PDB file of C-alpha atoms in Angstrom:
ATOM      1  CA  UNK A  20     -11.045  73.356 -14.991  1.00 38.00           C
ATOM      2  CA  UNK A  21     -11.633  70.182 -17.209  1.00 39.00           C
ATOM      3  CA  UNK A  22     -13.027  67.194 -15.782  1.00 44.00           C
ATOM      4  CA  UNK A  23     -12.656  63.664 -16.901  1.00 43.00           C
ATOM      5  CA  UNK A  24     -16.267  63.147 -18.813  1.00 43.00           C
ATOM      6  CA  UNK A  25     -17.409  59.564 -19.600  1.00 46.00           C
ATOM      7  CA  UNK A  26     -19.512  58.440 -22.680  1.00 49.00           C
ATOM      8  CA  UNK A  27     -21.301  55.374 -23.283  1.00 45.00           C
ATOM      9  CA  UNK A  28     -24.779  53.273 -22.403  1.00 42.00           C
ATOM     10  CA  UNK A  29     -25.761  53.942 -18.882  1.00 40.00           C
ATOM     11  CA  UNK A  30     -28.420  51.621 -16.835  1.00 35.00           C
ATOM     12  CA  UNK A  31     -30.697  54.950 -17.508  1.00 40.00           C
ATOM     13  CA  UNK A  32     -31.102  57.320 -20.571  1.00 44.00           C
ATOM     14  CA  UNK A  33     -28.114  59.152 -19.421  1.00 46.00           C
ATOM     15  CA  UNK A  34     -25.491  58.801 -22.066  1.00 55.00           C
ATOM     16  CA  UNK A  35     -22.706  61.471 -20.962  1.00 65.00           C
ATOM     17  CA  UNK A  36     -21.325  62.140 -17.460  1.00 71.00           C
ATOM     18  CA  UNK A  37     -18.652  63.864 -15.533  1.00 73.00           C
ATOM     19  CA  UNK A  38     -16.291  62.815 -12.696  1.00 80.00           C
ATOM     20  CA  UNK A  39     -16.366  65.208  -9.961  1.00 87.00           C
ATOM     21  CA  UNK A  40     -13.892  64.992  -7.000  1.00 93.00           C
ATOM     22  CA  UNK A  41     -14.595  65.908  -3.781  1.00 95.00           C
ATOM     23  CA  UNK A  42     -12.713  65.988   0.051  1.00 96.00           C
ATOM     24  CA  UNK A  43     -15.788  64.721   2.001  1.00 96.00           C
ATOM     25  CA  UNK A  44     -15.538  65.464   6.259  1.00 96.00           C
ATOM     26  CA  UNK A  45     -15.719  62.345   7.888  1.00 95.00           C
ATOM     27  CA  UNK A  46     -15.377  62.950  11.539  1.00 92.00           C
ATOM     28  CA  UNK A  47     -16.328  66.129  12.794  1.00 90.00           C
ATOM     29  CA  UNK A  48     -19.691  67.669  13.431  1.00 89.00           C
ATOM     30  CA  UNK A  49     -20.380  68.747   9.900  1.00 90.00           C
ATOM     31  CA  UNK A  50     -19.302  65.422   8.773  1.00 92.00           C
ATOM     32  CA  UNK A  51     -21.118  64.494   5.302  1.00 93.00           C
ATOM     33  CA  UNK A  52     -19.899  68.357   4.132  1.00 95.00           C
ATOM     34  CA  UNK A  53     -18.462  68.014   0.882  1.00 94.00           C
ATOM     35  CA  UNK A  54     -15.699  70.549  -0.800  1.00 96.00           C
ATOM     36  CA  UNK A  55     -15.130  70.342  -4.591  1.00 93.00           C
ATOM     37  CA  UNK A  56     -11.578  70.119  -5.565  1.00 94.00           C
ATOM     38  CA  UNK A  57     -12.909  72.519  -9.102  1.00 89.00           C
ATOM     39  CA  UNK A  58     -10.082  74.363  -9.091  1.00 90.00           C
ATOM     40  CA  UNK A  59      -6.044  73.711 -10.520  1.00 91.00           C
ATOM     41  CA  UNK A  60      -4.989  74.849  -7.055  1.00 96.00           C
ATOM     42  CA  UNK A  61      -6.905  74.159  -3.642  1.00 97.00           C
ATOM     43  CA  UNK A  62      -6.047  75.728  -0.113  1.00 97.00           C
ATOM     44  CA  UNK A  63      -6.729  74.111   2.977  1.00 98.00           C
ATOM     45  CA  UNK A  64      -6.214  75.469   6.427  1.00 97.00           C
ATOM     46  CA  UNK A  65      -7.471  77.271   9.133  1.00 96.00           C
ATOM     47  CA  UNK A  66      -7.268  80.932   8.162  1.00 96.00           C
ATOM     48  CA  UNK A  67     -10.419  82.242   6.076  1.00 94.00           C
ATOM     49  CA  UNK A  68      -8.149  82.851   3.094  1.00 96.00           C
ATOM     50  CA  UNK A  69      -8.052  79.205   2.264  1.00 97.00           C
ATOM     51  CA  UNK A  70     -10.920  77.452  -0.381  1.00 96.00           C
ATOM     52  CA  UNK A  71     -11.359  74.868   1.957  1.00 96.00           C
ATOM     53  CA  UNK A  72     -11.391  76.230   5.946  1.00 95.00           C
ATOM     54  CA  UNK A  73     -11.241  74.027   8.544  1.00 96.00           C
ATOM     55  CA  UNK A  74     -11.600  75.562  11.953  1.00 93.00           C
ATOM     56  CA  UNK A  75      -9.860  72.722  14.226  1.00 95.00           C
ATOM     57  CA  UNK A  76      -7.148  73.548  16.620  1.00 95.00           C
ATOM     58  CA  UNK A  77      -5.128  70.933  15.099  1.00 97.00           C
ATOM     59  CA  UNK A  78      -5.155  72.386  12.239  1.00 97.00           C
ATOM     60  CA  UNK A  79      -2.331  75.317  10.708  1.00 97.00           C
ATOM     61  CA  UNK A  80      -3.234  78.392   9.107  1.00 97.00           C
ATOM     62  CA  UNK A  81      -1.731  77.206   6.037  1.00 97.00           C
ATOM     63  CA  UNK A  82      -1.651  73.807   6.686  1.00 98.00           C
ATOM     64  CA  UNK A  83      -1.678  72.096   2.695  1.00 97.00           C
ATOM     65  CA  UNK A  84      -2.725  72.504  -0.655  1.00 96.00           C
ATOM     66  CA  UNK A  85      -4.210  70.279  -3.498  1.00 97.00           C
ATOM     67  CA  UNK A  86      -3.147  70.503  -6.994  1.00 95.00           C
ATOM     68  CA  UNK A  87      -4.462  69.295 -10.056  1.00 91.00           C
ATOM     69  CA  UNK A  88      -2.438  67.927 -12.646  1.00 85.00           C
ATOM     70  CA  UNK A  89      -4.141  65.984 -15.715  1.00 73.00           C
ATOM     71  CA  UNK A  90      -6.387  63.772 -14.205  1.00 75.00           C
ATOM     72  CA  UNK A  91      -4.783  63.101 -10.821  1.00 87.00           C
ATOM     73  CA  UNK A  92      -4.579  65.443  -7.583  1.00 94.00           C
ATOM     74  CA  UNK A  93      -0.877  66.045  -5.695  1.00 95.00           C
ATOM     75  CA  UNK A  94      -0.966  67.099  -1.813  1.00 97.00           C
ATOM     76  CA  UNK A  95       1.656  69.202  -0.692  1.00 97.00           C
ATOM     77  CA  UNK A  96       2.108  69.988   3.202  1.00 98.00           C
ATOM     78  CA  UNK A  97       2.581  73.585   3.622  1.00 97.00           C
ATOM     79  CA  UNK A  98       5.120  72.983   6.910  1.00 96.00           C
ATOM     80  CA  UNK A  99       2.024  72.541   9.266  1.00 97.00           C
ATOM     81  CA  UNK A 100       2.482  71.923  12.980  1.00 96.00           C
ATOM     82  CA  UNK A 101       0.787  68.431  12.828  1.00 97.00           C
ATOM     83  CA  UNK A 102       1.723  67.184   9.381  1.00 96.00           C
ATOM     84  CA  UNK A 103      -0.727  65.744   6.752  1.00 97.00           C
ATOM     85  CA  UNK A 104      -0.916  62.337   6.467  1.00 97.00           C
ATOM     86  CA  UNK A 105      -2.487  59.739   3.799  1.00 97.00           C
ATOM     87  CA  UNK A 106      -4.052  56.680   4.933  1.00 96.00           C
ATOM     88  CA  UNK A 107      -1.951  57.092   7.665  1.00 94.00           C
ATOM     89  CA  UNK A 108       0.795  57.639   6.838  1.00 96.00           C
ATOM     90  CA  UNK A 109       2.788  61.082   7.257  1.00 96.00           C
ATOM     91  CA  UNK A 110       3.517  62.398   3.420  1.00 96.00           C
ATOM     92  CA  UNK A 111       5.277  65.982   2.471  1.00 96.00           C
ATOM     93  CA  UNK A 112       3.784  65.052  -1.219  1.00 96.00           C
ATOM     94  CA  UNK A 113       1.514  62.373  -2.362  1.00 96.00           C
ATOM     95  CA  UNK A 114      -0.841  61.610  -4.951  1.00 95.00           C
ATOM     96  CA  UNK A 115      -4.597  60.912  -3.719  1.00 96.00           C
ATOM     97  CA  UNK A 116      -6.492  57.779  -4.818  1.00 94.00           C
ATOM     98  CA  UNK A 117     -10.058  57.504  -4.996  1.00 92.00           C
ATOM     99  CA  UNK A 118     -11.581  56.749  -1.337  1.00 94.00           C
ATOM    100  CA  UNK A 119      -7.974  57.551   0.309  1.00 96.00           C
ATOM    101  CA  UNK A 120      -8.339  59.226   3.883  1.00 97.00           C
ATOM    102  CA  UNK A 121      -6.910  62.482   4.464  1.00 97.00           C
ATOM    103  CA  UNK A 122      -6.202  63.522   8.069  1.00 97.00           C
ATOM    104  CA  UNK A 123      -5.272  67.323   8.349  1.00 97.00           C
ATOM    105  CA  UNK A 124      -4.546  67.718  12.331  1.00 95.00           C
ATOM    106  CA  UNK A 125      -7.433  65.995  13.566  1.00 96.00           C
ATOM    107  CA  UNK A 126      -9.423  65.891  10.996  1.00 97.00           C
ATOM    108  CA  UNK A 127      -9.985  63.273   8.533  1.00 97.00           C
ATOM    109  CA  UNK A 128     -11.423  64.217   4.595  1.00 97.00           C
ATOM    110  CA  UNK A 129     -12.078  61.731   2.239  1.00 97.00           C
ATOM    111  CA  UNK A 130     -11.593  62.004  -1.443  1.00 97.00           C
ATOM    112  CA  UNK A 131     -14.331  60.608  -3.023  1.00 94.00           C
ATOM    113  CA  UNK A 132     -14.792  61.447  -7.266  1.00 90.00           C
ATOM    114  CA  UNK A 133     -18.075  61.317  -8.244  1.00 85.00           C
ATOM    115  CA  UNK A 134     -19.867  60.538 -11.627  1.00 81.00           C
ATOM    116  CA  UNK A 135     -22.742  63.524 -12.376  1.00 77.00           C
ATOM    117  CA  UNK A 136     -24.640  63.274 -14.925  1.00 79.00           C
ATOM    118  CA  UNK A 137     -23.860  65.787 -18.241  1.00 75.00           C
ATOM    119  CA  UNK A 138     -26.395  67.469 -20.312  1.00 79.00           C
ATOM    120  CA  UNK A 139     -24.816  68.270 -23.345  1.00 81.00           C
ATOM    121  CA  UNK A 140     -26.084  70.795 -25.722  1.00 87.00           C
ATOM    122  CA  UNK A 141     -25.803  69.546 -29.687  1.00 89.00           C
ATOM    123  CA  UNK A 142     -24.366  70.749 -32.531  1.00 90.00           C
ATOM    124  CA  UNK A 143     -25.975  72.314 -34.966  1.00 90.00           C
ATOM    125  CA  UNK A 144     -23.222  70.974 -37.240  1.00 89.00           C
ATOM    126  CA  UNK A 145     -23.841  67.524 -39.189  1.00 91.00           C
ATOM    127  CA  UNK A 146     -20.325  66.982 -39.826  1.00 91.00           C
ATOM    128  CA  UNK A 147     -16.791  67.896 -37.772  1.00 90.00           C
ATOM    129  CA  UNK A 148     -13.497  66.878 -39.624  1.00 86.00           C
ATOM    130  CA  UNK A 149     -13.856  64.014 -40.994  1.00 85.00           C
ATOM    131  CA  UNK A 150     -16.655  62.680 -38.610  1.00 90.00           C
ATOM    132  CA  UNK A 151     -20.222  63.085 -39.817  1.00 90.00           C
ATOM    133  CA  UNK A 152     -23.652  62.849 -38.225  1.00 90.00           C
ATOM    134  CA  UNK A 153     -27.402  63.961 -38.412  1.00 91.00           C
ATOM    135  CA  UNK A 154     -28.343  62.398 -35.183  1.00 91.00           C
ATOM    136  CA  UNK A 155     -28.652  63.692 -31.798  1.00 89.00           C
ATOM    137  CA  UNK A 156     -26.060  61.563 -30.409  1.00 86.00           C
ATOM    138  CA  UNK A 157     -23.916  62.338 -32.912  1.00 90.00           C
ATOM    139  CA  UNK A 158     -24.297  65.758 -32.781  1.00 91.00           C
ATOM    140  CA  UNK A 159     -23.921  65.698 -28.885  1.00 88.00           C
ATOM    141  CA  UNK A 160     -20.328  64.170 -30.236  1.00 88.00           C
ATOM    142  CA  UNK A 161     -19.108  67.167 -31.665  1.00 92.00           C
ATOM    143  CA  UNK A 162     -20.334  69.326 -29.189  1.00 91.00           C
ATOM    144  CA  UNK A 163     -18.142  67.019 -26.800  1.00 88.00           C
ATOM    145  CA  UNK A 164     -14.973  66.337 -28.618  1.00 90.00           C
ATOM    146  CA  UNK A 165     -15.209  70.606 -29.043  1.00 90.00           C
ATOM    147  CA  UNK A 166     -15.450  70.773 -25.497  1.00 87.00           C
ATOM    148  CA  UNK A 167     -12.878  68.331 -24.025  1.00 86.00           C
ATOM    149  CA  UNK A 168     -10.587  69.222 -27.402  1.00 88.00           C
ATOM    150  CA  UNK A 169      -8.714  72.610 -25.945  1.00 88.00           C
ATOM    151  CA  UNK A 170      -7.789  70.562 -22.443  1.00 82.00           C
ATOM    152  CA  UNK A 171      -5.046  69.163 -21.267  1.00 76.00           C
ATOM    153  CA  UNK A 172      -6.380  66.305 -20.001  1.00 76.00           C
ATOM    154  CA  UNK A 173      -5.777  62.247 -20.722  1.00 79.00           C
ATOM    155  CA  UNK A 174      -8.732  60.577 -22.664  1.00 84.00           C
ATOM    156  CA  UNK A 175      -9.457  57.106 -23.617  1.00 84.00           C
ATOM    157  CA  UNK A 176     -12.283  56.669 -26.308  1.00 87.00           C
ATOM    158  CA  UNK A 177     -13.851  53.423 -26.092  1.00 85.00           C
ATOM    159  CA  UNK A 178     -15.795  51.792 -29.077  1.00 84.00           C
ATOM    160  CA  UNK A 179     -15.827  48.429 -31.419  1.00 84.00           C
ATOM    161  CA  UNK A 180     -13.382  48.460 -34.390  1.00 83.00           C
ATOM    162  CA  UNK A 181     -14.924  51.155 -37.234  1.00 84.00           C
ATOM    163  CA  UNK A 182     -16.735  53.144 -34.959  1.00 84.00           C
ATOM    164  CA  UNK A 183     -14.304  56.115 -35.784  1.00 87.00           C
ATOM    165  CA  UNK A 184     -12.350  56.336 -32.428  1.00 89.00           C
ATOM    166  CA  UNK A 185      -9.091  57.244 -35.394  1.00 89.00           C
ATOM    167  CA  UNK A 186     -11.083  59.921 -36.781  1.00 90.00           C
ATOM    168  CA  UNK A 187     -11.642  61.299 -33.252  1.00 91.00           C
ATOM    169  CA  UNK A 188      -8.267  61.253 -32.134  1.00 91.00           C
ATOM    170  CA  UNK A 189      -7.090  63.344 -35.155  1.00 91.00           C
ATOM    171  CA  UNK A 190     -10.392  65.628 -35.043  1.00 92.00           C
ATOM    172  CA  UNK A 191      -9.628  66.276 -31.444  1.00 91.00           C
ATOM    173  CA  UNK A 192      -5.768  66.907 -32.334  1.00 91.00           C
ATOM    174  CA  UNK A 193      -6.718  69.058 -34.810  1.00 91.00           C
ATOM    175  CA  UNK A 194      -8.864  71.202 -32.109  1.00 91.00           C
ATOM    176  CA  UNK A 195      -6.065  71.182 -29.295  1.00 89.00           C
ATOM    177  CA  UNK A 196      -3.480  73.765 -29.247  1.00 87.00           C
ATOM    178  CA  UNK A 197      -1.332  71.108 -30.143  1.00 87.00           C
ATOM    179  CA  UNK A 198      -2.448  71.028 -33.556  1.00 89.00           C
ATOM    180  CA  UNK A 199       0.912  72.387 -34.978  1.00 90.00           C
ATOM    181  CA  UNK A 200       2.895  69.423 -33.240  1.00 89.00           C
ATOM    182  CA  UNK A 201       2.647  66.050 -34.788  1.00 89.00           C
ATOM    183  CA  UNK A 202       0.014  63.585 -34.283  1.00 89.00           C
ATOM    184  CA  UNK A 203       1.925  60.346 -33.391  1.00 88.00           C
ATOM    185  CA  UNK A 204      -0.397  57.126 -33.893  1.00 87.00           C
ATOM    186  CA  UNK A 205       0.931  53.955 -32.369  1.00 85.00           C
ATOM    187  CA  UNK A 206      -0.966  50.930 -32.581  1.00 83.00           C
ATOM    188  CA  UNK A 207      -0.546  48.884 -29.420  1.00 79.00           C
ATOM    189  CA  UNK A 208      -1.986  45.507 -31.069  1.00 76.00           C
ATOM    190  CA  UNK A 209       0.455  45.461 -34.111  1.00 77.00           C
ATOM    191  CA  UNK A 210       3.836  44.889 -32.716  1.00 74.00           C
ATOM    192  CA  UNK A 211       5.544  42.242 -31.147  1.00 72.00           C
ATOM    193  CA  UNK A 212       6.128  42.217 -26.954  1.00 69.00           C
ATOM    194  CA  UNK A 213       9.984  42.052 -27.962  1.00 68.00           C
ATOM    195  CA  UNK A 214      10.088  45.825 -30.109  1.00 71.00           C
ATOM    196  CA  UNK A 215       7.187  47.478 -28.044  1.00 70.00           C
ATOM    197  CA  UNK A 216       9.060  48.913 -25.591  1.00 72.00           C
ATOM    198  CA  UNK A 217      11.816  49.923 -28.119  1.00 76.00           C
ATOM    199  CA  UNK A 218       8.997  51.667 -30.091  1.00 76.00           C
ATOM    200  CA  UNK A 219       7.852  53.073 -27.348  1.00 77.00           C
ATOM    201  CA  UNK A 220      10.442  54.822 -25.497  1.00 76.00           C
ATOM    202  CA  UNK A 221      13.163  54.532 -27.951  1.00 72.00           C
ATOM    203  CA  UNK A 222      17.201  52.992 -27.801  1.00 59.00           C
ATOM    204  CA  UNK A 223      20.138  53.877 -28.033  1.00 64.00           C
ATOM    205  CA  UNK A 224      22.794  52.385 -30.514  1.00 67.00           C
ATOM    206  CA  UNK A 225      24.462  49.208 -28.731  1.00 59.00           C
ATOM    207  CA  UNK A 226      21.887  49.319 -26.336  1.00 60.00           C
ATOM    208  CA  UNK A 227      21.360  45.533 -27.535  1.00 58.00           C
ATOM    209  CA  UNK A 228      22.099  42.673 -29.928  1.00 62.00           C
ATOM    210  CA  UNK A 229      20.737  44.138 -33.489  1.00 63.00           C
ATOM    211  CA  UNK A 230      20.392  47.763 -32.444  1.00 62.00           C
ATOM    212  CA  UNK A 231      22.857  49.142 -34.797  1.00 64.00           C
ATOM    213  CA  UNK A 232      21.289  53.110 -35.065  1.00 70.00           C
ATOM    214  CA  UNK A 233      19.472  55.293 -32.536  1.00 70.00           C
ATOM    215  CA  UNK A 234      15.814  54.937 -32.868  1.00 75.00           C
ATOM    216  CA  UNK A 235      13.250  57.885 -31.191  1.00 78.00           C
ATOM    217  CA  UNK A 236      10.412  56.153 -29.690  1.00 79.00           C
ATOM    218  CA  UNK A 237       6.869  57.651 -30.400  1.00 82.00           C
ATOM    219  CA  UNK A 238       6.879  59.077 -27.116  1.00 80.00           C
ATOM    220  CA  UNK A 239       9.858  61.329 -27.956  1.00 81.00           C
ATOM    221  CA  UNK A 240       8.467  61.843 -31.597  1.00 84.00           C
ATOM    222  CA  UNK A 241       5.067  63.443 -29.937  1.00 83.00           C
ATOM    223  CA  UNK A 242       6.781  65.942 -27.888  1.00 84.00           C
ATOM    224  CA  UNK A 243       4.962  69.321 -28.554  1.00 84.00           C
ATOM    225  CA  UNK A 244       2.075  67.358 -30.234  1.00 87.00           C
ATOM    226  CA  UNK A 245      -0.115  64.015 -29.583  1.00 88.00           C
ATOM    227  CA  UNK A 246       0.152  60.798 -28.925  1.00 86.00           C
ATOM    228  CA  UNK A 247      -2.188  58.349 -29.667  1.00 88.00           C
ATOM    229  CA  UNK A 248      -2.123  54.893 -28.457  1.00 84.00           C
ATOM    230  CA  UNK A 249      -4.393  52.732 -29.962  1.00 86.00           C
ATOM    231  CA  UNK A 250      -6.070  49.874 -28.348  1.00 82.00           C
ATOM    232  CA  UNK A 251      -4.285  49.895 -24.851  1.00 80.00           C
ATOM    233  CA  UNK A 252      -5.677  47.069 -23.836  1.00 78.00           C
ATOM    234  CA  UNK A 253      -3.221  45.089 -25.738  1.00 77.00           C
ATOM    235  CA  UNK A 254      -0.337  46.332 -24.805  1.00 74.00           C
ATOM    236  CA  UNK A 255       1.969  43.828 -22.538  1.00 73.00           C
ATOM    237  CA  UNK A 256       1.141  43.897 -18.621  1.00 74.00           C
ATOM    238  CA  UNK A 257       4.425  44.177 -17.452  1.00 72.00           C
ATOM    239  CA  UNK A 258       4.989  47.589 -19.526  1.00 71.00           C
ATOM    240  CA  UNK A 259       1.920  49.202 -18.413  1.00 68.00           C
ATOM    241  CA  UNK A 260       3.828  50.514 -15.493  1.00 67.00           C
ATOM    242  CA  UNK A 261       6.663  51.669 -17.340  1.00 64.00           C
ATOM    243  CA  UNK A 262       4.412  53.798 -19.921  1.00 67.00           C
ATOM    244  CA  UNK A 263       2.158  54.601 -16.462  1.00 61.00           C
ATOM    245  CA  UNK A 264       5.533  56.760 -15.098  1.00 57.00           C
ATOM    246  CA  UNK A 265       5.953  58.292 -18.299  1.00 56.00           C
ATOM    247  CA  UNK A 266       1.974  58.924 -18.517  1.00 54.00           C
ATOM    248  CA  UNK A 267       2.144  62.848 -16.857  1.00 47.00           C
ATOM    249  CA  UNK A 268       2.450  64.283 -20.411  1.00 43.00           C
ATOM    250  CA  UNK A 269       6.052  64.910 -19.935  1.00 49.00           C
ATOM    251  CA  UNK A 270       9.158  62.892 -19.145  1.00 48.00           C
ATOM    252  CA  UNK A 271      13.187  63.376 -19.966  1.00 48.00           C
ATOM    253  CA  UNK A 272      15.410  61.924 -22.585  1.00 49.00           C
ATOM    254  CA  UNK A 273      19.151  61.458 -22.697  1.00 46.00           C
ATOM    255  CA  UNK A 274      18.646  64.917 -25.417  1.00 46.00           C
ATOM    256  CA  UNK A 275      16.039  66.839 -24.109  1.00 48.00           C
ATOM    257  CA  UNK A 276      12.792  67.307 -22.001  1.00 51.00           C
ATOM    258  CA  UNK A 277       9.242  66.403 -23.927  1.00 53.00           C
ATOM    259  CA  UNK A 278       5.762  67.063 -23.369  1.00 58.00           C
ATOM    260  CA  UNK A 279       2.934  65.856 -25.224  1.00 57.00           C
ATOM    261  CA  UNK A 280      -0.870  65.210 -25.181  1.00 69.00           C
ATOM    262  CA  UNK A 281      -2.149  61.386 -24.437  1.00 75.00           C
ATOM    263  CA  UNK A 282      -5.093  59.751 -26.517  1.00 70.00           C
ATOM    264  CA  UNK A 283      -6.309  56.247 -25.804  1.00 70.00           C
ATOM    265  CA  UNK A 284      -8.409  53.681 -27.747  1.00 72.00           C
ATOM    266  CA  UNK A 285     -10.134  50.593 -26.997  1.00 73.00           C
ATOM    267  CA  UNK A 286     -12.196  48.111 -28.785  1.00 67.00           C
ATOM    268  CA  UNK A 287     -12.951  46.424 -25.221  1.00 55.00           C
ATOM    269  CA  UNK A 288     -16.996  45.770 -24.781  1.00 41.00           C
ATOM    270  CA  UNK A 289     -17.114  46.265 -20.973  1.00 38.00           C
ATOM    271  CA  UNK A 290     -17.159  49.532 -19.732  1.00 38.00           C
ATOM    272  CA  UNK A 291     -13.558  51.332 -18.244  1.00 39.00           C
ATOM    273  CA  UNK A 292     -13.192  53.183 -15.402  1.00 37.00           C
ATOM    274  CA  UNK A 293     -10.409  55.500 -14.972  1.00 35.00           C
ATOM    275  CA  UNK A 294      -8.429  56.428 -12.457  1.00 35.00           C
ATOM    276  CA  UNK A 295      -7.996  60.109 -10.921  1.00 32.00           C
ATOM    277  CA  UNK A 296      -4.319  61.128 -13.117  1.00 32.00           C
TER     278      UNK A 296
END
């Protein structure tokens, strides 16, 4: 199962990690006992047949599960006696956020993701696509971008302007088994807050003053391939939610359904942290 893997300067020599998530017991006698959510689908209840058993009286046989999808986890309540509920509140189907309490019957899991540290094996390659490299952390790169290539997860690539974060978007298109889809590059920074969001997700004729054709938006454009949004960061607050809904790799049109995969860039010097998607 892929996990979200960071890159970048760490306080130590570390330069690659992984975010691990875990449901951490908080109130019972084994609290502290951690259970890795390293699976795309994650049983919890009180029979034995469940990955994660939980011998409570409060608690059903089958009492929820936990899927993955991209880089955030759904719970679904299985119909249990007691109900599943999120930071208190009762939920059928919810997504989890990172520290976000989850009582089962009596008893009360935290979700905590983690970041481990990654040892990373290089390439003996010096060059992959149109990136090349002799040195280790170059070559620890392309043993990376190999790695995280074939998934379906999200991934933003951070890095100063020419460091190549273009050439690793297509290199890693190239590698996914997207690669016969188009690659659909849209530049966040170069258009105007009025014709963003019409780039974006598209119009329809009529749909205002001056929009006298149809027009697919990128997103639309990318089904069955990639899309690549370059620097994120400077794209217009108060559309971030709107391309946030539409940020599960699929979404509907007025024509047709559409799936794609999601590259990000940014040029921003501080360090990003990402949420569980």
């Amino acid at each position: 199962m892929p996990r979200t893997t960071v890159g970048g300067r760490r306080a130590t020599n570390e330069r690659l990690a992984a975010q691990e998530f875990d449901l951490v017991l908080v109130n019972t006698v084994a609290a502290g006992t951690a259970f890795a959510l390293n699976k795309s689908t994650v049983r919890i209840g009180k029979a034995p047949e469940n990955d994660v058993g939980l011998e409570d009286p409060t608690v059903s046989r089958a009492h929820l599960l936990v899927q993955r999808q991209g880089d955030r986890f759904l719970v679904q309540d299985l119909g249990s006696t007691n109900g599943t509920f999120l930071d208190g509140a009762q939920v059928r189907e919810a997504y989890l956020r990172p520290g976000a309490i989850l009582e089962v019957g009596d008893v009360r899991l935290r979700f905590q993701p983690e970041v481990a540290p990654v040892e990373i094996a290089p390439t003996s390659e010096e060059r992959l696509g149109d990136m090349a490299g002799k040195s280790l952390p170059m070559r620890q790169i392309f043993a990376l971008l190999k790695r995280i290539a074939p998934t379906d997860s999200t991934l933003l690539l951070i890095g100063e302007t020419g460091t190549g974060k273009g050439a690793a978007a297509k290199l890693i298109h190239k590698l996914s088994p997207r690669t016969a889809g188009p690659l659909v590059i849209f530049d966040c920074g170069s258009v105007s807050d009025s014709l963003i969001e019409s780039e974006l997700f598209g119009h329809e004729k009529g749909a205002f003053t001056g929009a006298v054709a149809q027009r697919i938006g990128c997103l639309e454009r990318a089904h069955g391939g990639t899309l690549f949004l370059d620097e994120i960061d400077d794209l217009a607050m108060d559309l971030q939610p709107k391309l946030l809904r539409a940020d599960c790799r699929r979404g509907r049109t007025r024509r047709r359904s559409i799936r794609w995969g999601c590259i990000r860039s940014s040029s921003a010097a501080r360090r990003l942290r990402l949420r569980a998607r």
